[in-house]
Amino acid sequence: MAITSTVSPDGNQVTIYIQGRFDFSSHQEFRSAYEKLSHAPTHYRVDLQGTSYLDSSALGMLLLLRDYAGGEQSNIQIVNCAPDVKKILLISNFEQLFDIQ
Amino acid sequence: MNDVRRLKILVADDTDTDRLILESIVRKEGHTVVSACNGLQAIEVYNAERPDIVLLDALMPELDGFGAARKIKELAGDELVPIIFLTSLSDTESLVQCLDAGGDDFLSKPYNRIILQAKIKSFNRMRELHSTMLTQRDQIVQYNNRLLQEQMVAKHVFDNVAHSGCLNANNVRYFLSSLAVFNGDVLVAAMRPSGSMMVLLGDFTGHGLPAAIGAMPLASTFYGMVPKGFSMTDILREINGKLKNILPVGIFCCAVMMDINFRKRKIKIWNGGLPDCFVHRHSDSSITPVKSTHLPLGVLSNRAFKDDCEYIELEKNDRIFVWSDGIHEARNAAGEMFGEARLKQVFANNRNQNRLFDEIIEGVQQFVGGGEKDDDLSLLEIRMDEPERVNAYAKEASDRFGNADIEWSMRFEVKPTSFKVFDPLPMLLNVLMEVPSLRGFSSTLYTILAELYTNALEHGVLKLDSGLKQTPDGFSEYYRLREERINLVGSGYVRINILHKTNENGGLLKVRIEDSGDGFDFANRSHDNLSAFGYSGRGIALVEKLCGGVKYSGRGNIAEVDFSWLKDD
């Protein structure tokens, strides 16, 4: 459940990494990862390389991030999904809302 | 190595004055002198004293210098005893004769003291160099013997690991030859609980020790997983991941893996980097190649690894031939390779199918003749047969197949005091992951269980309202309330029932989750919409997609789903 994040040197891109299970218990951490930044980034990346499972509350959290980042105008990439995790995202039609790599 | 070391020098000269002059020059240099007056005596003194350097007059009575030189060189054996001829002869022929007889140099009379000293020094250096070389040669021989002995022991261990399977089954023939003590090719075979046979032939890049090192984890993974019933793709992935982790870049394993189902007369085959395998049909002797469609094991990360396989139906006595490139690349004395055309010719010429295997080996061996073997050469033949004719294990598994349906169920109840301290999902998932055919679905099963359990807990037991989740702050508020209520919960339960059934083609997992809550009016429930933009309400829709439906009963406090799967083998 460890959530970590890195910000690019120019402050324009934040990458959030989620290890293990992505569910409601990481909600506060996930929110802090993008809300506590001094400078609002223009690009967001959610790296799911280390994510083994996710549930619908994680989907809700991704939508919270999307609205925070500007909704329709947001620029969010979800990268490094394992096939199973990608399947859940696709079943939920998230490819229409996010750039899923 | 030391210039001032005292040497023992033999001086042989029949002229007393010459000998005395020479002796005194040598003594002044600090060396010990032993003397002889003719050739025979020189040999005797040499034998008795074993001097380091010999100064030999060419012309002496009894036996001349040339004869004495030959004999002394012979007695010295491997050791270098420099012989310097002393001669008043100066014609080219005589000087050449000195060297031909085994002399290393000559010194003309009258003696030049400085030159003599320099020659003694120089030959001593050469003598020491030679002796160092001999010692090192002996050490190398000793090391090599020890290495070979260690390899024999290691090979014994390796063979026990690599060849402990069912290669002795009646329908299997194989041939493995190796260049070094160790074989760069690895062949493993084992029976699955279902009675089918799994075989893997691998060819590591390189041969000898570096190649055999990779074969150890490959074989132990294979023999660890096959008897437990893991699917071929799981095993391939596991081996690939292991090899990728441990092997240096550039060392990998070309391999063919097969799962041979004797009951269904079907094989499932994966070829990563080995030459085309041949399926040979008993009925018309035709051959069908099975091409490599994958990268070798140990190259790609597991994420990029591809595990799709080919399925082939076989009749009884159809055969499949698998080989390393050692067969195709075997070279004859002229440097030509055996190649696929010659291999196909062996098949075309065959008149007795039981002889095919021998004819391939003979064909390659005759072709190679005295030529150098370039690579490890491995050949495997698997024949389709009745299970009872393969081996005792296949027969037993086939007999027991009549009741292969496995059924079990588990019930689990979470009580009020454990809601806040215990999350049942990891434990339930662990139980399910003990079923080999479910392992490929771990994420899907997690999502199904998590959604159903979360709903039962949050809405049924904690009576939380999803309506809260409409705003970002509401989302946080929802989880704050969840935390608050879960710490206070004093009544209620969530009951989880899981029923597992298998059949020949796959299985069914029924999950039923009941909570103590008030339920809801499920007859009129609005279907969750996965395209909605809200932050919640996606869970059950997700489960419906994954399971084909969710059935509610009771007062809406019982949810049931069926998750069915097909075995991939």
XYZ file of C-alpha atoms in Angstrom, chain B:
569
model
C 67.006 -16.194 -10.426
C 69.956 -14.948 -8.523
C 73.105 -14.086 -10.511
C 75.444 -14.898 -7.618
C 73.920 -18.277 -6.866
C 76.620 -20.961 -6.861
C 76.253 -23.335 -9.741
C 77.785 -26.757 -10.107
C 79.622 -26.850 -13.407
C 81.096 -29.906 -15.115
C 84.326 -29.225 -17.010
C 85.378 -32.048 -19.353
C 88.653 -31.642 -21.255
C 91.447 -34.133 -21.935
C 94.107 -31.419 -22.067
C 95.177 -30.820 -18.479
C 96.308 -27.229 -18.978
C 93.159 -26.217 -20.793
C 91.047 -27.885 -18.096
C 92.956 -26.169 -15.275
C 92.599 -22.752 -16.885
C 88.891 -23.297 -17.310
C 88.423 -24.617 -13.787
C 90.114 -21.582 -12.327
C 88.019 -19.156 -14.369
C 84.825 -20.893 -13.238
C 85.921 -21.099 -9.588
C 86.747 -17.409 -9.547
C 83.145 -16.768 -10.454
C 82.176 -18.547 -7.257
C 80.888 -21.755 -8.822
C 81.687 -25.325 -7.831
C 83.629 -27.342 -10.388
C 83.509 -31.071 -11.100
C 85.898 -32.399 -13.729
C 86.315 -35.173 -16.260
C 89.142 -36.106 -18.689
C 87.147 -37.834 -21.401
C 83.644 -38.402 -22.687
C 82.851 -41.547 -20.719
C 84.076 -40.001 -17.501
C 81.990 -36.890 -18.263
C 78.866 -39.072 -18.403
C 79.786 -40.802 -15.129
C 80.441 -37.507 -13.364
C 77.247 -36.059 -14.784
C 75.283 -38.993 -13.384
C 76.916 -38.752 -9.987
C 76.925 -34.986 -9.569
C 74.010 -33.711 -11.683
C 75.755 -30.418 -12.531
C 73.763 -27.394 -13.676
C 75.858 -26.585 -16.745
C 78.287 -28.739 -18.772
C 81.401 -27.448 -20.545
C 82.506 -30.146 -22.963
C 85.620 -30.375 -25.098
C 84.637 -31.521 -28.575
C 87.604 -33.842 -29.188
C 88.407 -36.272 -26.378
C 89.582 -39.884 -26.158
C 87.299 -42.838 -25.242
C 84.142 -40.930 -26.206
C 84.230 -37.547 -27.911
C 82.175 -34.509 -26.831
C 79.460 -35.123 -29.386
C 78.716 -38.633 -28.070
C 78.888 -37.470 -24.466
C 76.517 -34.552 -25.236
C 73.914 -36.911 -26.718
C 74.061 -39.195 -23.717
C 73.911 -36.355 -21.181
C 70.876 -34.783 -22.913
C 69.209 -38.169 -22.818
C 69.947 -38.601 -19.117
C 68.704 -35.075 -18.349
C 65.215 -35.886 -19.707
C 62.833 -32.938 -19.279
C 65.402 -30.929 -17.393
C 67.423 -28.364 -19.319
C 71.172 -28.924 -18.892
C 72.947 -26.362 -21.054
C 75.954 -27.857 -22.829
C 78.633 -25.512 -24.117
C 81.219 -27.052 -26.446
C 84.839 -26.062 -26.048
C 86.624 -26.310 -29.309
C 89.715 -25.219 -31.200
C 87.939 -26.209 -34.403
C 86.645 -23.243 -36.300
C 85.306 -24.658 -39.562
C 81.575 -24.208 -40.056
C 80.912 -27.907 -40.313
C 82.425 -28.714 -36.915
C 80.542 -25.930 -35.224
C 77.272 -27.095 -36.746
C 78.103 -30.618 -35.584
C 78.422 -29.315 -31.991
C 74.904 -27.932 -32.091
C 73.493 -30.975 -33.900
C 74.769 -33.235 -31.139
C 72.615 -31.347 -28.648
C 75.059 -28.634 -27.689
C 73.496 -25.295 -26.859
C 76.491 -23.150 -27.756
C 80.221 -23.278 -28.338
C 83.217 -21.421 -27.099
C 86.406 -21.216 -29.149
C 89.868 -21.753 -27.662
C 91.713 -19.847 -26.411
C 89.100 -18.896 -23.849
C 87.886 -15.391 -23.433
C 87.086 -15.154 -19.733
C 84.511 -12.377 -20.116
C 82.592 -14.218 -22.806
C 82.642 -17.453 -20.821
C 81.259 -15.686 -17.742
C 78.527 -14.054 -19.796
C 77.557 -17.371 -21.361
C 77.351 -19.116 -18.005
C 75.071 -16.367 -16.729
C 72.925 -16.403 -19.801
C 72.507 -20.179 -19.805
C 71.728 -20.178 -16.141
C 68.889 -17.740 -16.781
C 67.576 -20.008 -19.511
C 67.887 -23.038 -17.246
C 65.896 -21.336 -14.497
C 63.242 -20.195 -16.949
C 62.942 -23.746 -18.162
C 62.628 -25.103 -14.680
C 59.902 -22.542 -13.842
C 58.066 -23.613 -16.972
C 58.282 -27.271 -15.983
C 56.918 -26.544 -12.508
C 54.052 -24.549 -14.000
C 53.309 -27.254 -16.528
C 53.056 -29.778 -13.716
C 50.770 -27.446 -11.788
C 48.505 -27.012 -14.791
C 48.238 -30.760 -15.225
C 47.427 -31.079 -11.547
C 44.798 -28.311 -11.661
C 43.218 -29.775 -14.735
C 42.963 -33.177 -13.108
C 41.399 -31.648 -10.040
C 38.958 -29.622 -12.180
C 37.897 -32.709 -14.106
C 37.412 -34.584 -10.878
C 35.315 -31.764 -9.416
C 33.261 -31.632 -12.583
C 32.606 -35.352 -12.348
C 31.243 -34.890 -8.844
C 29.200 -31.841 -9.892
C 27.918 -33.692 -12.936
C 26.751 -36.483 -10.712
C 24.719 -33.985 -8.647
C 23.504 -32.278 -11.806
C 22.417 -35.542 -13.398
C 20.494 -36.458 -10.271
C 18.603 -33.168 -10.474
C 18.190 -32.973 -14.227
C 17.382 -36.558 -15.022
C 15.246 -37.616 -12.130
C 12.010 -37.532 -14.110
C 10.163 -39.964 -16.317
C 12.566 -40.090 -19.260
C 12.430 -43.859 -18.988
C 8.758 -44.001 -20.041
C 8.029 -46.417 -22.867
C 7.086 -43.731 -25.358
C 10.186 -41.566 -24.879
C 13.543 -41.930 -26.626
C 16.329 -39.439 -26.245
C 19.949 -38.876 -27.072
C 22.194 -36.294 -25.417
C 25.862 -35.907 -26.202
C 28.100 -33.232 -24.873
C 31.365 -31.595 -25.737
C 32.532 -31.010 -22.221
C 31.850 -32.984 -19.091
C 28.791 -30.811 -18.681
C 26.050 -30.641 -21.209
C 24.715 -27.286 -22.431
C 21.490 -29.072 -23.293
C 18.995 -29.975 -20.646
C 16.175 -32.477 -20.932
C 13.571 -32.891 -18.227
C 10.329 -34.846 -18.147
C 7.775 -35.407 -15.435
C 4.210 -36.586 -15.001
C 1.410 -34.236 -14.018
C -1.220 -35.333 -11.497
C -3.662 -35.582 -14.415
C -1.494 -38.295 -15.990
C -0.241 -36.157 -18.837
C 3.485 -35.797 -19.361
C 5.456 -32.592 -19.484
C 8.769 -32.464 -21.274
C 11.213 -29.637 -21.758
C 14.285 -29.695 -23.991
C 16.498 -26.660 -23.548
C 19.732 -25.521 -25.166
C 21.671 -22.909 -23.232
C 23.922 -20.576 -25.143
C 27.443 -21.854 -24.684
C 28.316 -25.169 -23.120
C 30.144 -26.529 -20.125
C 29.869 -25.024 -16.680
C 28.200 -21.661 -17.503
C 25.452 -23.457 -19.410
C 24.971 -26.148 -16.787
C 24.555 -23.548 -14.052
C 21.356 -22.306 -15.687
C 20.119 -25.871 -16.071
C 20.014 -26.393 -12.301
C 17.291 -23.838 -11.468
C 15.459 -24.790 -14.660
C 15.342 -28.450 -13.679
C 14.481 -27.853 -10.039
C 11.675 -25.426 -10.950
C 10.344 -27.886 -13.512
C 10.419 -30.845 -11.128
C 9.018 -28.710 -8.325
C 6.012 -27.490 -10.299
C 4.962 -30.237 -12.717
C 3.930 -32.838 -10.105
C 1.897 -30.162 -8.303
C -0.271 -29.674 -11.365
C 0.787 -26.168 -12.382
C -0.103 -25.294 -15.940
C 2.562 -25.235 -18.616
C 2.301 -21.476 -18.996
C 2.800 -20.946 -15.242
C 5.879 -23.152 -15.331
C 7.291 -21.429 -18.407
C 6.787 -18.052 -16.785
C 8.420 -19.161 -13.568
C 11.447 -20.608 -15.359
C 11.705 -17.574 -17.617
C 11.610 -15.217 -14.632
C 14.237 -17.217 -12.747
C 16.616 -17.422 -15.679
C 16.118 -13.757 -16.499
C 17.092 -12.902 -12.921
C 20.131 -15.099 -12.553
C 21.723 -15.394 -15.985
C 24.036 -12.683 -17.315
C 22.821 -10.863 -20.425
C 23.716 -12.940 -23.468
C 23.184 -16.310 -21.800
C 19.697 -17.670 -22.306
C 17.932 -20.927 -23.030
C 16.316 -21.901 -26.326
C 13.630 -24.394 -25.414
C 10.658 -26.453 -26.437
C 8.133 -27.395 -23.792
C 5.292 -29.861 -24.317
C 2.341 -31.083 -22.354
C 1.326 -34.470 -23.739
C -2.189 -35.589 -22.894
C -2.441 -39.298 -23.646
C -6.107 -39.548 -22.801
C -7.168 -36.806 -25.181
C -4.353 -37.590 -27.635
C -3.391 -33.974 -27.746
C -0.205 -32.041 -27.198
C 0.283 -28.455 -26.247
C 3.611 -27.115 -27.410
C 5.659 -23.934 -26.908
C 8.786 -23.357 -28.987
C 11.134 -20.522 -28.059
C 14.192 -20.477 -30.265
C 14.802 -24.155 -31.029
C 14.691 -25.408 -34.633
C 11.311 -26.529 -36.021
C 10.073 -29.659 -34.271
C 8.627 -32.319 -36.573
C 5.282 -33.997 -36.035
C 5.517 -37.305 -37.840
C 2.222 -38.960 -38.738
C 2.020 -42.711 -38.404
C -0.664 -43.059 -41.093
C 1.125 -41.484 -44.057
C 4.659 -40.736 -42.739
C 4.133 -37.045 -43.440
C 5.926 -34.431 -41.356
C 4.562 -31.121 -40.109
C 6.995 -28.595 -38.657
C 6.233 -26.725 -35.428
C 8.037 -23.414 -35.727
C 9.564 -21.335 -33.007
C 7.260 -18.388 -32.405
C 8.813 -17.076 -29.195
C 12.024 -15.663 -27.827
C 14.141 -18.063 -25.736
C 13.688 -18.382 -21.963
C 15.567 -15.833 -19.887
C 15.475 -13.006 -22.433
C 12.273 -11.101 -21.711
C 10.945 -9.861 -18.401
C 7.882 -11.814 -17.298
C 5.706 -8.895 -18.199
C 6.760 -9.030 -21.843
C 6.986 -12.827 -21.923
C 4.567 -14.525 -24.343
C 3.146 -17.898 -23.372
C 0.697 -18.718 -26.165
C 1.019 -22.340 -27.285
C 0.081 -24.504 -30.230
C -2.295 -27.417 -29.810
C -1.881 -30.494 -31.964
C -4.104 -33.576 -32.132
C -2.185 -36.827 -32.484
C -3.160 -40.365 -33.396
C -1.670 -43.367 -31.675
C 1.948 -43.880 -32.786
C 2.257 -40.395 -34.210
C 5.616 -39.044 -33.104
C 7.053 -35.682 -32.343
C 10.763 -35.023 -32.787
C 12.482 -32.215 -30.923
C 16.146 -31.338 -31.336
C 18.732 -28.745 -30.467
C 20.514 -26.988 -33.317
C 23.432 -29.372 -32.716
C 21.857 -31.725 -35.260
C 21.339 -29.091 -37.934
C 24.741 -27.545 -37.359
C 26.786 -30.749 -37.133
C 29.678 -30.311 -39.576
C 31.532 -32.818 -41.676
C 35.262 -32.745 -42.408
C 34.649 -30.330 -45.312
C 32.925 -27.886 -42.963
C 29.416 -28.380 -44.419
C 26.475 -28.448 -42.031
C 24.041 -31.354 -41.794
C 21.126 -28.975 -42.287
C 17.391 -29.417 -42.482
C 17.367 -30.790 -46.037
C 19.477 -33.808 -45.024
C 17.313 -34.253 -41.934
C 14.172 -34.355 -44.091
C 15.908 -36.822 -46.379
C 16.370 -39.180 -43.414
C 12.597 -39.073 -42.924
C 11.946 -39.547 -46.646
C 14.229 -42.607 -46.780
C 12.716 -44.232 -43.721
C 10.933 -47.567 -44.204
C 10.404 -48.627 -40.587
C 9.061 -45.914 -38.282
C 10.515 -47.586 -35.193
C 13.969 -47.068 -36.692
C 13.550 -43.327 -37.395
C 15.199 -42.218 -34.184
C 18.275 -44.418 -34.795
C 18.453 -43.373 -38.427
C 18.637 -39.703 -37.479
C 21.497 -40.305 -35.042
C 23.306 -42.592 -37.500
C 22.742 -40.104 -40.309
C 24.331 -37.287 -38.326
C 27.188 -39.424 -37.047
C 28.051 -40.771 -40.489
C 27.887 -37.280 -41.933
C 30.172 -35.828 -39.272
C 32.651 -38.712 -39.577
C 35.951 -37.515 -38.181
C 34.838 -33.874 -38.286
C 34.820 -31.673 -35.196
C 31.667 -31.641 -33.131
C 30.656 -27.990 -32.760
C 27.800 -28.119 -30.352
C 25.896 -30.308 -27.993
C 23.700 -32.636 -29.938
C 20.337 -33.616 -28.533
C 17.399 -35.479 -29.928
C 14.077 -36.367 -28.336
C 11.277 -38.538 -29.700
C 7.868 -38.728 -28.045
C 5.358 -41.252 -29.322
C 1.637 -40.947 -28.694
C 0.326 -44.056 -26.991
C -2.393 -45.367 -24.700
C -1.916 -44.054 -21.141
C -1.542 -47.607 -19.769
C 1.326 -48.287 -22.157
C 3.260 -45.114 -21.282
C 4.111 -45.832 -17.659
C 2.467 -46.930 -14.454
C 1.746 -43.368 -13.424
C -0.167 -42.481 -16.588
C -2.154 -45.694 -16.248
C -3.037 -44.990 -12.638
C -4.042 -41.383 -13.400
C -6.143 -42.562 -16.295
C -7.933 -45.149 -14.124
C -8.663 -42.558 -11.504
C -9.952 -40.091 -14.086
C -13.514 -41.416 -13.778
C -13.868 -39.374 -10.590
C -11.712 -36.405 -11.389
C -14.327 -33.936 -10.221
C -13.029 -32.212 -7.150
C -15.448 -30.405 -4.945
C -14.938 -28.514 -1.732
C -16.495 -25.619 0.053
C -15.559 -23.267 2.821
C -17.529 -21.004 5.096
C -16.101 -18.087 6.905
C -17.773 -15.639 9.202
C -16.372 -12.300 10.271
C -17.719 -11.287 13.682
C -18.067 -7.767 15.137
C -14.827 -7.746 17.092
C -12.711 -8.701 14.116
C -13.949 -6.200 11.509
C -11.516 -3.536 12.601
C -8.497 -5.797 13.029
C -8.866 -8.384 10.307
C -9.146 -8.157 6.572
C -10.272 -11.590 5.307
C -9.406 -10.912 1.669
C -5.699 -11.890 1.654
C -6.472 -15.104 3.510
C -9.331 -16.057 1.189
C -7.209 -15.278 -1.822
C -4.389 -17.424 -0.433
C -6.751 -20.365 -0.109
C -7.950 -19.932 -3.685
C -4.386 -19.625 -4.974
C -3.742 -23.144 -3.735
C -5.887 -24.297 -6.655
C -3.421 -24.371 -9.559
C -5.967 -23.607 -12.265
C -7.137 -20.489 -10.403
C -3.696 -18.903 -10.126
C -4.033 -17.153 -13.443
C -7.088 -15.330 -12.151
C -5.722 -13.903 -8.927
C -6.447 -10.238 -9.745
C -9.910 -10.976 -11.047
C -10.792 -13.072 -8.005
C -9.433 -10.398 -5.725
C -11.608 -7.769 -7.343
C -14.722 -9.974 -7.108
C -14.167 -10.835 -3.442
C -13.149 -7.294 -2.543
C -16.226 -5.708 -4.111
C -18.654 -8.145 -2.504
C -17.008 -8.028 0.899
C -16.671 -4.237 0.854
C -20.350 -3.844 -0.009
C -21.417 -6.241 2.731
C -19.224 -4.565 5.313
C -19.686 -0.921 4.414
C -23.367 -0.885 3.478
C -24.672 -3.914 5.375
C -22.761 -3.818 8.650
C -21.550 -0.210 8.866
C -24.614 1.228 7.089
C -22.595 3.750 5.141
C -24.270 5.560 2.294
C -22.490 5.712 -1.076
C -24.389 8.917 -1.732
C -21.711 10.617 0.343
C -19.109 9.898 -2.301
C -20.472 12.473 -4.740
C -17.846 15.112 -3.974
C -14.119 14.822 -3.247
C -14.733 15.894 0.339
C -17.652 13.508 0.602
C -15.326 10.751 -0.577
C -12.974 11.513 2.287
C -15.859 11.890 4.686
C -17.124 8.459 3.665
C -13.840 6.834 4.604
C -13.554 8.871 7.779
C -16.985 7.605 8.820
C -15.986 4.074 7.844
C -12.988 4.315 10.168
C -15.145 5.734 12.961
C -17.881 3.120 12.691
C -15.615 0.146 12.260
C -14.049 0.996 15.623
C -17.438 1.095 17.290
C -19.167 -1.830 15.638
C -20.717 -4.087 18.271
C -23.001 -6.342 16.295
C -23.408 -7.803 12.847
C -21.577 -10.270 10.667
C -20.418 -11.010 7.162
C -20.637 -14.651 6.106
C -18.609 -15.833 3.177
C -19.334 -19.139 1.453
C -17.101 -20.407 -1.292
C -17.862 -23.554 -3.242
C -15.318 -24.961 -5.661
C -16.012 -27.637 -8.272
C -13.921 -28.888 -11.122
C -14.766 -30.906 -14.150
C -12.774 -32.168 -17.084
C -12.711 -28.838 -18.859
C -12.438 -26.353 -16.061
C -14.323 -25.428 -12.981
C -16.771 -23.268 -11.149
C -16.355 -21.095 -8.110
C -19.551 -20.008 -6.365
C -19.153 -17.117 -3.946
C -22.005 -16.195 -1.647
C -21.702 -13.301 0.750
C -24.323 -12.550 3.340
C -24.354 -9.633 5.752
C -26.395 -8.747 8.814
C -27.671 -5.528 7.267
C -31.098 -4.452 6.132
C -30.419 -5.273 2.494
C -32.153 -3.294 -0.203
C -34.981 -3.576 -2.678
C -33.051 -5.572 -5.228
C -36.088 -6.208 -7.408
C -36.101 -2.552 -8.381
C -32.426 -1.865 -8.253
C -31.035 0.446 -10.870
C -28.215 -1.176 -12.716
C -24.860 0.320 -11.994
C -23.440 2.027 -14.945
C -19.742 1.651 -15.700
C -19.785 4.707 -17.933
C -21.132 6.956 -15.194
C -18.795 9.673 -14.023
C -19.465 9.405 -10.290
C -16.776 8.430 -7.829
C -18.695 5.350 -6.708
C -21.210 2.765 -7.838
C -18.826 0.924 -10.079
C -18.127 -2.083 -7.882
C -21.081 -4.343 -8.568
C -21.074 -3.471 -12.262
C -17.467 -4.619 -12.359
C -18.355 -7.915 -10.670
C -21.259 -8.391 -13.088
C -18.866 -8.000 -16.000
C -16.366 -10.424 -14.493
C -18.899 -13.086 -13.457
C -21.711 -12.577 -15.915
C -24.149 -11.510 -13.182
C -24.810 -10.991 -9.497
C -27.814 -12.665 -7.898
C -29.388 -11.112 -4.804
C -31.629 -12.917 -2.366
C -32.989 -12.669 1.147
C -33.860 -9.048 1.828
C -31.083 -7.976 -0.486
C -28.427 -8.882 2.062
C -27.180 -11.936 0.195
C -25.169 -11.620 -2.997
C -24.113 -14.597 -5.059
C -21.854 -14.905 -8.075
C -20.601 -17.767 -10.214
C -17.111 -17.535 -11.597
C -16.409 -20.284 -14.088
C -13.202 -20.944 -15.954
C -11.853 -23.211 -18.623
C -8.593 -25.021 -18.163
C -6.043 -23.945 -20.682
C -4.636 -27.442 -21.106
